[in-house]
JSON list of C-alpha atoms in Angstrom, two decimals:
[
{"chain": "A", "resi": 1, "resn": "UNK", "atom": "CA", "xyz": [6.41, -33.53, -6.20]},
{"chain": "A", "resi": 2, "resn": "UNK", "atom": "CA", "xyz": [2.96, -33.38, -7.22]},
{"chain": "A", "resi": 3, "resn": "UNK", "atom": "CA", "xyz": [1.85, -31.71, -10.55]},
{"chain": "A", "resi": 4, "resn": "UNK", "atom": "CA", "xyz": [-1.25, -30.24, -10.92]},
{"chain": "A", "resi": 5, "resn": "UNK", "atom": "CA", "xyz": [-3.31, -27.87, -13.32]},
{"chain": "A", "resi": 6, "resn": "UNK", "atom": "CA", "xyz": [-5.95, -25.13, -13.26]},
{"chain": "A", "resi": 7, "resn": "UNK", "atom": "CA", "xyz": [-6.99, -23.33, -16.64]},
{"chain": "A", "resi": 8, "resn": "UNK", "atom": "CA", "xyz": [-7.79, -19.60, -16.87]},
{"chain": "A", "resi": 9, "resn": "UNK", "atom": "CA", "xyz": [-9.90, -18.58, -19.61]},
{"chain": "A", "resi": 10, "resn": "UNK", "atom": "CA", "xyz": [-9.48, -14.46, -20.89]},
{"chain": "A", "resi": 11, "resn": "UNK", "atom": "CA", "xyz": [-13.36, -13.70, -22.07]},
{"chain": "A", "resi": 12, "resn": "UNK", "atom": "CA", "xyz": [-14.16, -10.25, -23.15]},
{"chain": "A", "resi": 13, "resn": "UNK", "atom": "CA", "xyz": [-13.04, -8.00, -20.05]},
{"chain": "A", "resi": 14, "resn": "UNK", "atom": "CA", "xyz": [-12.81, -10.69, -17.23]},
{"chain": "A", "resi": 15, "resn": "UNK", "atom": "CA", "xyz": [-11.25, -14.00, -16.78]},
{"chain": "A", "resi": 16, "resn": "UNK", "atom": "CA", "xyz": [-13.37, -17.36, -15.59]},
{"chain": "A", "resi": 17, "resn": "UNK", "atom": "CA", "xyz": [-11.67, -19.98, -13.41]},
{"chain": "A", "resi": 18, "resn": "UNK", "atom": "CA", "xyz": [-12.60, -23.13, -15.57]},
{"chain": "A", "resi": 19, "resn": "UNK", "atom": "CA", "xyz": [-14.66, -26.11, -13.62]},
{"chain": "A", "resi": 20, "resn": "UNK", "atom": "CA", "xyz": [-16.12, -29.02, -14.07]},
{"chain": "A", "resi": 21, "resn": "UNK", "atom": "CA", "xyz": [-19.81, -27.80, -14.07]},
{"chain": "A", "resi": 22, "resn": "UNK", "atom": "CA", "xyz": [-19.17, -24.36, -15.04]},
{"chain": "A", "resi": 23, "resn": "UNK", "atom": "CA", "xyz": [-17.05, -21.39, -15.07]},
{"chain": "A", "resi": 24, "resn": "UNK", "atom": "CA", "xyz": [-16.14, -19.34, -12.14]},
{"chain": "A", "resi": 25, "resn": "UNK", "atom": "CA", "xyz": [-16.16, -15.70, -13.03]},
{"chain": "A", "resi": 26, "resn": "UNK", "atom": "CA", "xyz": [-13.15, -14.01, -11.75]},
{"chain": "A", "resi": 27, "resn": "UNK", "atom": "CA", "xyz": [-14.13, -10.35, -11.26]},
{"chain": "A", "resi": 28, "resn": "UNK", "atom": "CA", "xyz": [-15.40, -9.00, -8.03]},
{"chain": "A", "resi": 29, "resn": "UNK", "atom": "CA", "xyz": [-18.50, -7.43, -9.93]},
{"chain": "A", "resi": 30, "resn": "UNK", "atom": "CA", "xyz": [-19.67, -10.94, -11.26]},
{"chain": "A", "resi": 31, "resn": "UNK", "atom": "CA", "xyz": [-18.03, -13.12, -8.83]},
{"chain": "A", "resi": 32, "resn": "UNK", "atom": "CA", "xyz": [-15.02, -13.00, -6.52]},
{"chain": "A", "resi": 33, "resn": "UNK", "atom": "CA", "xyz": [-11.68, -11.02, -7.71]},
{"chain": "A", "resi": 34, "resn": "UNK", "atom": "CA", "xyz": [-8.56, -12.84, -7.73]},
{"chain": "A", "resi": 35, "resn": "UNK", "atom": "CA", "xyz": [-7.85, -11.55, -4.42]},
{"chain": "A", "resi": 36, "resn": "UNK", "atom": "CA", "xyz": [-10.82, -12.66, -2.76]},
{"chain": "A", "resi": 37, "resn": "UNK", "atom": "CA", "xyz": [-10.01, -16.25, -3.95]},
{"chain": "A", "resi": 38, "resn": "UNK", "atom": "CA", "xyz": [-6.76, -16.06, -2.77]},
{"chain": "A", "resi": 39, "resn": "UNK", "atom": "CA", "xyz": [-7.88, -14.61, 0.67]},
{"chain": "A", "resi": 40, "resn": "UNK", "atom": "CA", "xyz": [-10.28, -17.50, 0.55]},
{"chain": "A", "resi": 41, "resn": "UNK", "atom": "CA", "xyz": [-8.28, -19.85, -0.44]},
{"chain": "A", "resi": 42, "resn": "UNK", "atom": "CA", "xyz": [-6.71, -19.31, 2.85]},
{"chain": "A", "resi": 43, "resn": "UNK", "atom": "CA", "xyz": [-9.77, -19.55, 4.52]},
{"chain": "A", "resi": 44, "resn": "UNK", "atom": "CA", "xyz": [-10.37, -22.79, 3.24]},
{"chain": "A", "resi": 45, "resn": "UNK", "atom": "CA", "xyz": [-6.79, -24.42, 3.34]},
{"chain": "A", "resi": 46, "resn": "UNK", "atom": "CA", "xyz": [-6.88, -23.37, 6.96]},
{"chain": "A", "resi": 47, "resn": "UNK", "atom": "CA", "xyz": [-9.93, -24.74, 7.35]},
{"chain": "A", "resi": 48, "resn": "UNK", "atom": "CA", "xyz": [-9.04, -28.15, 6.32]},
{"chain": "A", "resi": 49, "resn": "UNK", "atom": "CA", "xyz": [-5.98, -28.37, 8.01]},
{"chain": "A", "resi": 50, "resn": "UNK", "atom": "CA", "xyz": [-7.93, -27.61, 11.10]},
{"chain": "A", "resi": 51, "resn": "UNK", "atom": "CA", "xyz": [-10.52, -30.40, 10.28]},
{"chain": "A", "resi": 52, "resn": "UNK", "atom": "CA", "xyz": [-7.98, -32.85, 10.15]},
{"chain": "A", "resi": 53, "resn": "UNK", "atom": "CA", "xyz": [-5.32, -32.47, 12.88]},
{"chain": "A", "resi": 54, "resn": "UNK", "atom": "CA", "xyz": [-8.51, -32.19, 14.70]},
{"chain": "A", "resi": 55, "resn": "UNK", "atom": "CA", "xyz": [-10.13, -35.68, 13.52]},
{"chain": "A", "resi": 56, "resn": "UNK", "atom": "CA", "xyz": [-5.99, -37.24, 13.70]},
{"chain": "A", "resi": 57, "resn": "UNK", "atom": "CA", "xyz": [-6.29, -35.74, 17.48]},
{"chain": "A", "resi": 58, "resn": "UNK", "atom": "CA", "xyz": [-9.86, -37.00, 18.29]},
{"chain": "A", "resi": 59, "resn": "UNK", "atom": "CA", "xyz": [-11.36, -34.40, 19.10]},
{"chain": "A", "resi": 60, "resn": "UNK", "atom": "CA", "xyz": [-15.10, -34.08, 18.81]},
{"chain": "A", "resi": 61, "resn": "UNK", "atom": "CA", "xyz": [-15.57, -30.61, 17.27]},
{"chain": "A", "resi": 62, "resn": "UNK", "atom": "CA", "xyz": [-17.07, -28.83, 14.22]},
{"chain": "A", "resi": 63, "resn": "UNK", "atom": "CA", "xyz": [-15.79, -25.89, 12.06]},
{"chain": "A", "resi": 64, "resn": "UNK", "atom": "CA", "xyz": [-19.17, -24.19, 11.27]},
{"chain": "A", "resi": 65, "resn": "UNK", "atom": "CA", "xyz": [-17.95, -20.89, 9.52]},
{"chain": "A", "resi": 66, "resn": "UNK", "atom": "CA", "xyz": [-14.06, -19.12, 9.24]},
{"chain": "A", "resi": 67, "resn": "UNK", "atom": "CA", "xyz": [-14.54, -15.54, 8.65]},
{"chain": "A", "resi": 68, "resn": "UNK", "atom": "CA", "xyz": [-11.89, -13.69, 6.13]},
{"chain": "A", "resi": 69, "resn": "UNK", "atom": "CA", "xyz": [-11.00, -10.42, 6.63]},
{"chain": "A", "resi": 70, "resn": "UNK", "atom": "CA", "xyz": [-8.16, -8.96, 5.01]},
{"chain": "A", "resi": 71, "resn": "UNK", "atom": "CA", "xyz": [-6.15, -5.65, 4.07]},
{"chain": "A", "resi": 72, "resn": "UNK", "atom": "CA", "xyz": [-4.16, -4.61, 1.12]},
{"chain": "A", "resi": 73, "resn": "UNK", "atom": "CA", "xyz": [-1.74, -1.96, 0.22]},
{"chain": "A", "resi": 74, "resn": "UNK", "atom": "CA", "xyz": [-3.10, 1.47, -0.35]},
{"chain": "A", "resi": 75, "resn": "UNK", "atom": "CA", "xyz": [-0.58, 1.95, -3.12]},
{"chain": "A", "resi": 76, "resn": "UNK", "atom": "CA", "xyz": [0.11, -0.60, -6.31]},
{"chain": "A", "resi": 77, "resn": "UNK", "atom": "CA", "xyz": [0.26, -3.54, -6.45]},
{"chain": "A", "resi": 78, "resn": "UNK", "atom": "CA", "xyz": [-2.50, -3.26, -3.85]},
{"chain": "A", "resi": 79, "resn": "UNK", "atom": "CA", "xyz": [-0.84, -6.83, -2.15]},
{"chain": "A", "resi": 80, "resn": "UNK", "atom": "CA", "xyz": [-1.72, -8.14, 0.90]},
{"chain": "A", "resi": 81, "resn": "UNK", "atom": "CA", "xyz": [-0.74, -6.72, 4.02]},
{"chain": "A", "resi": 82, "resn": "UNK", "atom": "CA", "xyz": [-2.70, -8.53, 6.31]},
{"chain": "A", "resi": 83, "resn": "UNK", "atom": "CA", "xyz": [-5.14, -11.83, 6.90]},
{"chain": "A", "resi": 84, "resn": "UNK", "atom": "CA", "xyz": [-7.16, -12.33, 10.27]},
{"chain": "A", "resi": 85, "resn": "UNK", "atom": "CA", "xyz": [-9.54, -15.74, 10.45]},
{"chain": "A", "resi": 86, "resn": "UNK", "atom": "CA", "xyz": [-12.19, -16.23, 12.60]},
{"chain": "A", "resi": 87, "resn": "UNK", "atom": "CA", "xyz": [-13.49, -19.49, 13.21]},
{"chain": "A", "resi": 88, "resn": "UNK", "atom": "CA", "xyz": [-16.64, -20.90, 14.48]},
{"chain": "A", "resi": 89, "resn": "UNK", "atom": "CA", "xyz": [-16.23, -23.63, 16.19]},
{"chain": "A", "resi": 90, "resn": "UNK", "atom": "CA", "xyz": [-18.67, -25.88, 18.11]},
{"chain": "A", "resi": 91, "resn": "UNK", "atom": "CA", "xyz": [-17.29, -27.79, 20.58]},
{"chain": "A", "resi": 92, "resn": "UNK", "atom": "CA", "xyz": [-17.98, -29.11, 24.19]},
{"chain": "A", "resi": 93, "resn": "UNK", "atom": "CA", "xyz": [-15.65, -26.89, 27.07]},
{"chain": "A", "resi": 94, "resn": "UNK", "atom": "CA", "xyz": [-13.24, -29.44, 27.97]},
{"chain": "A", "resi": 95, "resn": "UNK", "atom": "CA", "xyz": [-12.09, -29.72, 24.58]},
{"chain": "A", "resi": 96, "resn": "UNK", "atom": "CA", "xyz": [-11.56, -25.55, 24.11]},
{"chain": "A", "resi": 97, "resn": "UNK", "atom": "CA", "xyz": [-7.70, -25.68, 25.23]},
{"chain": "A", "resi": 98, "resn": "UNK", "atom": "CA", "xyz": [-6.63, -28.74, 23.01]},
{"chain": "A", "resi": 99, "resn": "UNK", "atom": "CA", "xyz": [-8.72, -26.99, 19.93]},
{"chain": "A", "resi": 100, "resn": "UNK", "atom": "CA", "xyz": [-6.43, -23.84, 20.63]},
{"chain": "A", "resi": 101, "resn": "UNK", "atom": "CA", "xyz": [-3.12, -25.54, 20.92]},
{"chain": "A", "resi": 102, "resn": "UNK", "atom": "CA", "xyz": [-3.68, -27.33, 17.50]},
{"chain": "A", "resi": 103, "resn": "UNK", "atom": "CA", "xyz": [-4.89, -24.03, 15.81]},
{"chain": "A", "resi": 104, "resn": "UNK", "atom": "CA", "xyz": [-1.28, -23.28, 16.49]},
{"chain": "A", "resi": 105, "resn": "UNK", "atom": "CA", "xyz": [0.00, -25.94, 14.09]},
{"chain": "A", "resi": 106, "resn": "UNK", "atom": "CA", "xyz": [-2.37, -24.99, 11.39]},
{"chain": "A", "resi": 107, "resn": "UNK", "atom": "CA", "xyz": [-0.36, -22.43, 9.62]},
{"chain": "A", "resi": 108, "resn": "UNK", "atom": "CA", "xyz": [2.48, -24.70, 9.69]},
{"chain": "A", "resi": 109, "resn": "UNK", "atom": "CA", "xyz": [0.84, -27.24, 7.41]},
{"chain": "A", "resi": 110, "resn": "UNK", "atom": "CA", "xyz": [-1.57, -25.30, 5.04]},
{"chain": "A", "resi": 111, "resn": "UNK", "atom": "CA", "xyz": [0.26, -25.27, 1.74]},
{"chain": "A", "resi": 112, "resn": "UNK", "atom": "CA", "xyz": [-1.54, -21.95, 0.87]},
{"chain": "A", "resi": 113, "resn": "UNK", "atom": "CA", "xyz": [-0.16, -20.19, 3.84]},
{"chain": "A", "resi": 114, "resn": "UNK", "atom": "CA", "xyz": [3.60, -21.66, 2.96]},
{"chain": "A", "resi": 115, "resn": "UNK", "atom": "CA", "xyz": [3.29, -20.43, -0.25]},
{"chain": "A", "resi": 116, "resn": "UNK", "atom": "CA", "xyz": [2.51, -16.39, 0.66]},
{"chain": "A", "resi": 117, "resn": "UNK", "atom": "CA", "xyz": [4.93, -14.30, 1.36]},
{"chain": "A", "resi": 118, "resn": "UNK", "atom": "CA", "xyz": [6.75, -14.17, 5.12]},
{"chain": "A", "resi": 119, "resn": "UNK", "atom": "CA", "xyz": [5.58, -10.47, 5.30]},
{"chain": "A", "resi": 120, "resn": "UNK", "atom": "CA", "xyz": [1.81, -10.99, 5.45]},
{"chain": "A", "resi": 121, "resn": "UNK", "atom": "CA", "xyz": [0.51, -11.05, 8.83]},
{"chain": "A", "resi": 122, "resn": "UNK", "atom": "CA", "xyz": [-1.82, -14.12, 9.46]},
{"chain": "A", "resi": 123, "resn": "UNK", "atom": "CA", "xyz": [-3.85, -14.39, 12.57]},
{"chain": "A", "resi": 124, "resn": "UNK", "atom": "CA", "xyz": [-6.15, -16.99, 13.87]},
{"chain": "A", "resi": 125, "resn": "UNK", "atom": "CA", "xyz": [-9.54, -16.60, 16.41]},
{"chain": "A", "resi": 126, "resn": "UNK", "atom": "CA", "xyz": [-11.04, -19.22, 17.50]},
{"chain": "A", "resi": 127, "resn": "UNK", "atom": "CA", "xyz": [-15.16, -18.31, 18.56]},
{"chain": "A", "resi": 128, "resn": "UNK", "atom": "CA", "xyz": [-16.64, -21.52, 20.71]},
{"chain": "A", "resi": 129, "resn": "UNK", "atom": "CA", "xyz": [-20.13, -21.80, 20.00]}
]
């Protein structure tokens, strides 16, 4: 098991995400909301799972941008129903059906993803630039 720490700081009426440099605000007025980080935190997790089953595979392609859309709950807690991902992905043709197969394993081994809950709908779509 691996330990690890984050600190949360309660200023005034928000909360700031502590960092080396600086602070990262965690309202959606003067930064992202909690949500948004955890709906990019998915984004990103994703994202770097991708990356690497892709460079373990050898295939020659780039991630250039994921796209996060999500939707929440009408009524409290407000919690997620829903996350779709689009990625950009540059790649030549004759790679485009291994690219898809291993977007299929991605979910699998992103830590964030394992860590939501069963009932929120992730979906993956691959764009080939």
């Amino acid at each position: 098991m691996t330990n690890e720490q984050v600190t949360v700081f309660g200023k005034e009426e928000q909360f700031e995400l502590a960092l080396d440099q600086m602070n990262l605000v965690m309202t959606k007025e003067a930064g992202y909301s909690p949500t948004q980080l955890l709906a990019s935190a998915v984004g990103g997790c994703e994202g770097y799972v991708l990356k690497s089953l892709l460079l373990n595979s050898k295939v020659p392609a780039e991630v250039t941008k994921i796209q996060v859309d999500y939707q929440r709950a009408d009524t409290r807690p407000q919690f997620f129903q829903s996350i779709d991902l689009t990625f950009e992905i540059v790649a030549d043709p004759k790679w485009h059906h291994r690219i898809e197969s291993i977007m299929k394993l991605v979910e699998k081994y992103c830590p964030v993803v394992q860590s939501l809950s069963p009932d929120i709908e992730i979906t993956e779509t691959i764009i080939f630039l």
